[in-house]
Every structure is written in C-alpha cells, then in structure tokens.
C-alpha positions in Angstrom: 16.4 -12.2 73.7 15.0 -9.8 71.1 17.3 -7.0 72.3 20.3 -9.4 72.2 19.4 -10.4 68.6 19.0 -6.7 67.7 22.4 -5.9 69.2 24.1 -8.7 67.4 22.6 -7.5 64.1 23.8 -4.0 64.7 27.3 -5.1 65.6 27.3 -7.4 62.5 26.3 -4.5 60.3 29.0 -2.2 61.7 31.7 -4.9 61.3 30.6 -5.5 57.7 30.6 -1.7 57.0 34.1 -1.4 58.4 35.4 -4.3 56.2 33.8 -2.7 53.1 35.2 0.7 54.0 38.7 -0.8 54.4 38.4 -2.6 51.1 37.3 0.6 49.4 40.2 2.5 50.9 42.7 -0.2 49.8 41.2 0.0 46.2 41.4 3.8 46.3 45.1 3.6 47.3 45.8 1.2 44.5 44.2 3.4 41.9 45.5 6.7 43.3 47.6 8.6 40.7 50.4 9.1 43.1 52.6 7.3 45.7 54.3 8.5 48.8 57.3 6.7 50.1 59.5 7.2 53.2 63.0 6.2 54.1 65.1 6.3 57.3 68.6 5.1 57.8 71.5 4.9 60.2 75.0 5.2 58.8 78.3 4.9 60.5 79.1 8.2 58.9 77.7 10.5 56.1 79.7 10.3 52.9 78.8 12.8 50.2 80.7 12.5 46.9 83.6 10.8 48.7 83.9 13.3 51.5 82.9 12.7 55.1 80.3 15.2 56.3 80.3 14.0 59.9 83.9 13.6 60.6 83.5 9.8 60.8 80.7 10.1 63.4 77.3 8.3 62.8 74.6 10.0 60.8 70.8 9.6 61.0 69.1 10.2 57.7 65.6 10.2 56.4 63.4 11.4 53.5 60.0 11.4 51.8 59.2 11.1 48.1 55.9 12.0 46.4 55.7 10.6 42.9 52.8 11.2 40.4 51.9 8.6 37.7 52.7 11.3 35.1 56.4 11.0 36.1 56.6 14.2 38.1 58.0 14.0 41.6 58.9 16.0 44.7 61.0 15.0 47.7 62.8 16.1 50.8 65.8 14.5 52.6 67.8 15.4 55.7 70.9 14.3 57.6 73.0 15.5 60.5 76.4 17.0 59.5 79.4 18.6 61.1 81.7 19.6 58.3 80.9 23.3 58.2 81.6 23.7 62.0 84.6 21.4 61.7 86.1 23.6 59.0 85.5 26.7 61.1 83.1 28.2 58.5 80.1 28.1 60.8 79.7 28.6 64.6 76.6 26.5 64.6 75.6 24.0 61.9 74.4 20.4 62.3 71.8 19.8 59.5 71.6 19.4 55.8 68.2 19.6 54.2 67.7 18.8 50.5 64.5 19.7 48.6 64.1 18.5 45.0 61.7 17.9 42.2 61.7 16.8 38.6 60.4 14.5 36.0 61.3 10.9 35.2 60.0 8.5 32.5 61.2 5.6 30.3 61.8 5.1 26.6 62.1 1.3 26.0 64.7 0.1 28.5 66.1 3.5 29.1 65.0 5.6 32.1 65.7 9.3 32.0 65.4 11.8 34.9 65.8 15.6 35.0 65.3 17.9 38.0 66.6 20.5 40.3 67.9 20.1 43.9 68.4 22.8 46.6 70.8 22.1 49.5 70.1 24.0 52.7 72.4 24.3 55.7 70.8 26.1 58.6 73.2 27.6 61.1 75.3 30.7 62.0 78.4 31.6 60.0 81.6 32.1 61.9 83.3 35.5 62.0 86.8 36.7 62.8 87.0 40.3 64.2 83.4 40.9 63.1 84.2 39.9 59.5 83.1 36.7 57.8 85.9 34.2 57.1 85.4 34.8 53.4 83.1 31.8 52.6 79.6 32.6 51.5 76.6 30.6 52.8 76.8 27.0 51.9 73.4 26.8 50.3 73.7 25.4 46.7 71.3 24.9 43.8 71.9 22.1 41.3 70.1 21.0 38.1 70.7 17.4 37.1 70.0 14.9 34.4 70.5 11.1 34.3 70.1 8.1 32.1 69.8 4.5 33.4 69.8 1.1 31.6 69.0 -1.8 33.9 71.6 -1.7 36.7 73.9 0.9 35.1 73.3 4.7 35.2 75.1 8.0 34.4 74.3 11.4 35.9 75.5 15.0 35.6 74.7 17.7 38.2 75.5 21.3 37.4 75.5 24.2 39.9 73.0 26.9 39.0 73.6 29.2 41.9 76.5 31.7 42.1 78.0 29.9 45.1 78.7 26.2 45.5 79.1 25.0 49.2 80.5 28.4 50.2 82.8 29.0 47.2 82.2 32.2 45.2 81.5 32.5 41.5 81.1 28.8 41.1 78.1 28.5 38.9 78.8 25.9 36.2 80.6 23.7 38.7 79.6 20.1 37.9 79.6 16.6 39.2 79.6 13.8 36.7 79.1 10.2 37.9 78.6 6.6 36.7 76.8 4.2 39.1 76.4 0.5 39.0 74.0 -1.5 41.2 74.3 -5.1 40.1 71.8 -7.5 41.6 73.2 -11.0 42.3 70.3 -13.2 41.0 67.4 -13.4 43.4 69.6 -13.4 46.5 68.8 -9.8 47.5 72.4 -8.9 47.4 73.6 -6.0 45.2 77.1 -5.0 44.3 77.6 -1.3 44.5 80.0 0.6 42.2 80.6 4.3 41.6 83.0 6.7 40.0 82.5 10.5 40.1 84.3 13.7 39.2 83.7 16.9 41.1 84.9 19.9 39.0 84.9 23.4 40.5 84.9 26.7 38.5 85.6 30.3 39.4 87.6 32.0 42.2 86.9 32.6 45.9 88.1 35.3 48.2 89.3 33.9 51.6 91.4 34.9 54.5 94.6 34.1 52.5 93.5 36.0 49.3 91.8 34.9 46.1 92.1 31.2 45.3 91.0 29.3 42.2 88.2 27.0 43.0 89.8 24.3 40.8 92.1 23.4 43.7 89.0 21.7 45.3 88.3 19.5 42.2 88.8 15.8 42.6 87.7 12.3 41.6 86.0 9.8 44.0 85.0 6.2 43.9 82.9 3.7 45.8 82.7 -0.1 46.0 80.3 -2.0 48.3 77.7 -4.6 48.9 74.1 -4.5 50.2 71.4 -7.0 51.2 67.7 -6.2 50.9 64.7 -7.9 52.3 61.1 -7.8 51.2 60.1 -5.9 54.4 62.0 -2.9 53.1 65.1 -3.3 55.2 68.5 -3.0 53.6 71.9 -3.4 55.2 75.3 -2.9 53.6 78.6 -1.3 53.5 81.0 0.4 51.1 84.6 1.6 50.7 85.2 5.1 49.4 88.2 7.1 48.4 89.2 10.3 46.6 92.3 12.0 45.1 91.6 15.3 46.8 94.4 17.8 47.7 94.8 16.9 51.4 95.6 20.6 52.2 92.5 21.9 50.5 90.2 19.4 52.3 91.4 19.6 55.9 88.3 19.4 58.1 89.4 21.7 60.9 92.4 22.5 63.1 93.1 18.8 63.7 94.1 18.4 60.1 91.6 15.6 59.3 91.5 15.0 55.5 87.8 14.7 54.9 88.5 13.0 51.5 90.6 10.1 52.7 89.7 6.5 52.3 86.7 5.4 54.4 84.7 2.3 55.2 81.0 3.0 55.9 78.2 0.6 57.2 74.5 1.3 57.1 71.0 0.0 57.8 68.0 1.5 56.0 64.3 1.0 56.0 61.9 2.1 53.3 58.1 2.1 53.6 
C-alpha cells in the first residue's frame, strides 16, 4: 500500500509539473517578441500579375513569415511554375522561390511597408547551337513600398537588378498596383479587387535582334471573392485579365497567350 501511495504521489507530481511547464511555455509564446506564421495553398493555376505561370495547370504554394514586434520581418515563399520552360527559355525549370524582408508599422489608421524581394528560378537555361537564346537568367530583385488604409492599399515595386525576368537593362522597371479586400460584415466573405500596371524599361538582345522591353508592358486586373474561417482555412476564386500584346506573351510553340482572361480557384490554410 505504501509503495502504491508513493507511486501515485510521484505520478501526480510529474503531471502537475507537466501542466506547469505547458502553461509557462504558453505564456512565453504569448510574450515572445516575434511570431512565426506558415501558409500552404492549392491553386487551380498560378497567376502572377495577370500572367499564368503554370500554363493553366494547378500550383502548390507555401511560405513562412517571421515578424518581430519592432516591425521588421523576413519571409520565404515558393510555387511550382512552368512558364520558363514553356517559353523555351529554360530546358529545366519548375520552381519559383521568393525571399524577402522589410519593415512595417502604422501611423494612425495608415499602415506603411517597405522592403526588398528576391525572385529565384532554379534550373538550366536553354541553348541553340551552344549559344543562349538571348535571355539572361530570370532572377530579379525588387524594392517595394506600400500604404494601406483599412481594406484599401497601394503598392509600387521597382526592379533594382539589371535584368528583370530575363530581359536586359531593365533596372527601373516598375509595377504599380491598387488592391481592395473589402470584408462583408462578419460573414467571413471578402470581395477582392485589383488593378496593376507593369512597365518595362530598357532593351533586350534576342534571337530576332534588339527589342525594346516596353513591348512587354501591360495593365492587369482582378475581381474575386473569398471565404475565411476561424481555423485558418480560406477558399475563393477570382477572374483576371490583361491587355498584353498577344505576340509578346506567347507561352511556347503552341501559341498560348499567358496573359489572356483566366478564372482561378484556390484553397489556403494559414497556421
């Protein structure tokens, strides 16, 4: 009996210790000066600034964000792609990896955000007769700044690298956008609206000679609806379109215009 009572006392002490440790860990997490958030999503296709990056095939995407209480943040995000291979620019390329960091804070009801973003596209460039097709590597560096008021925001991203998605002498190329994410009361539904302008600078040397990068400039738009739940799951869809030059944005020998009108559906989870 004495041994049984002793065993019960030991087990009780261990259980109490575990509860206390769990509570202390929870308190430490609440008072930590940083947060780490993850996201993963499945999209019927990957649309980037109005252009399909997966030739209308599904895309699996995910990322991680580290945010400090001071306002500084770092993040990484990735998605499968096919556009570089579809266009004949790469023999092998199936991944986009974005690394970014910056600072965000508020002044009254205004949130401002500044940072830098690096696009990586691992893979092997295509060659004709031992010579590159004329496009450089697709890696691109952008600096950006944005202002947001409630559900409305505006953002400008400017290319800081010499090349922009393979086009030469394109530093100064910019993308300006206005975004609206209007919540419908407490329903969890959000109306999505977006208009953007991609403006390319410089000239590129290709297989058909030197071409002004401005032929690749265009305007895009998006309109959609999403539904979010308290467990971090969001589902939705949106319609996108552009006014691209169809000849400039053919996605391969099949003549697919990667900037035509598209309808995309998605499911996403954040945790």
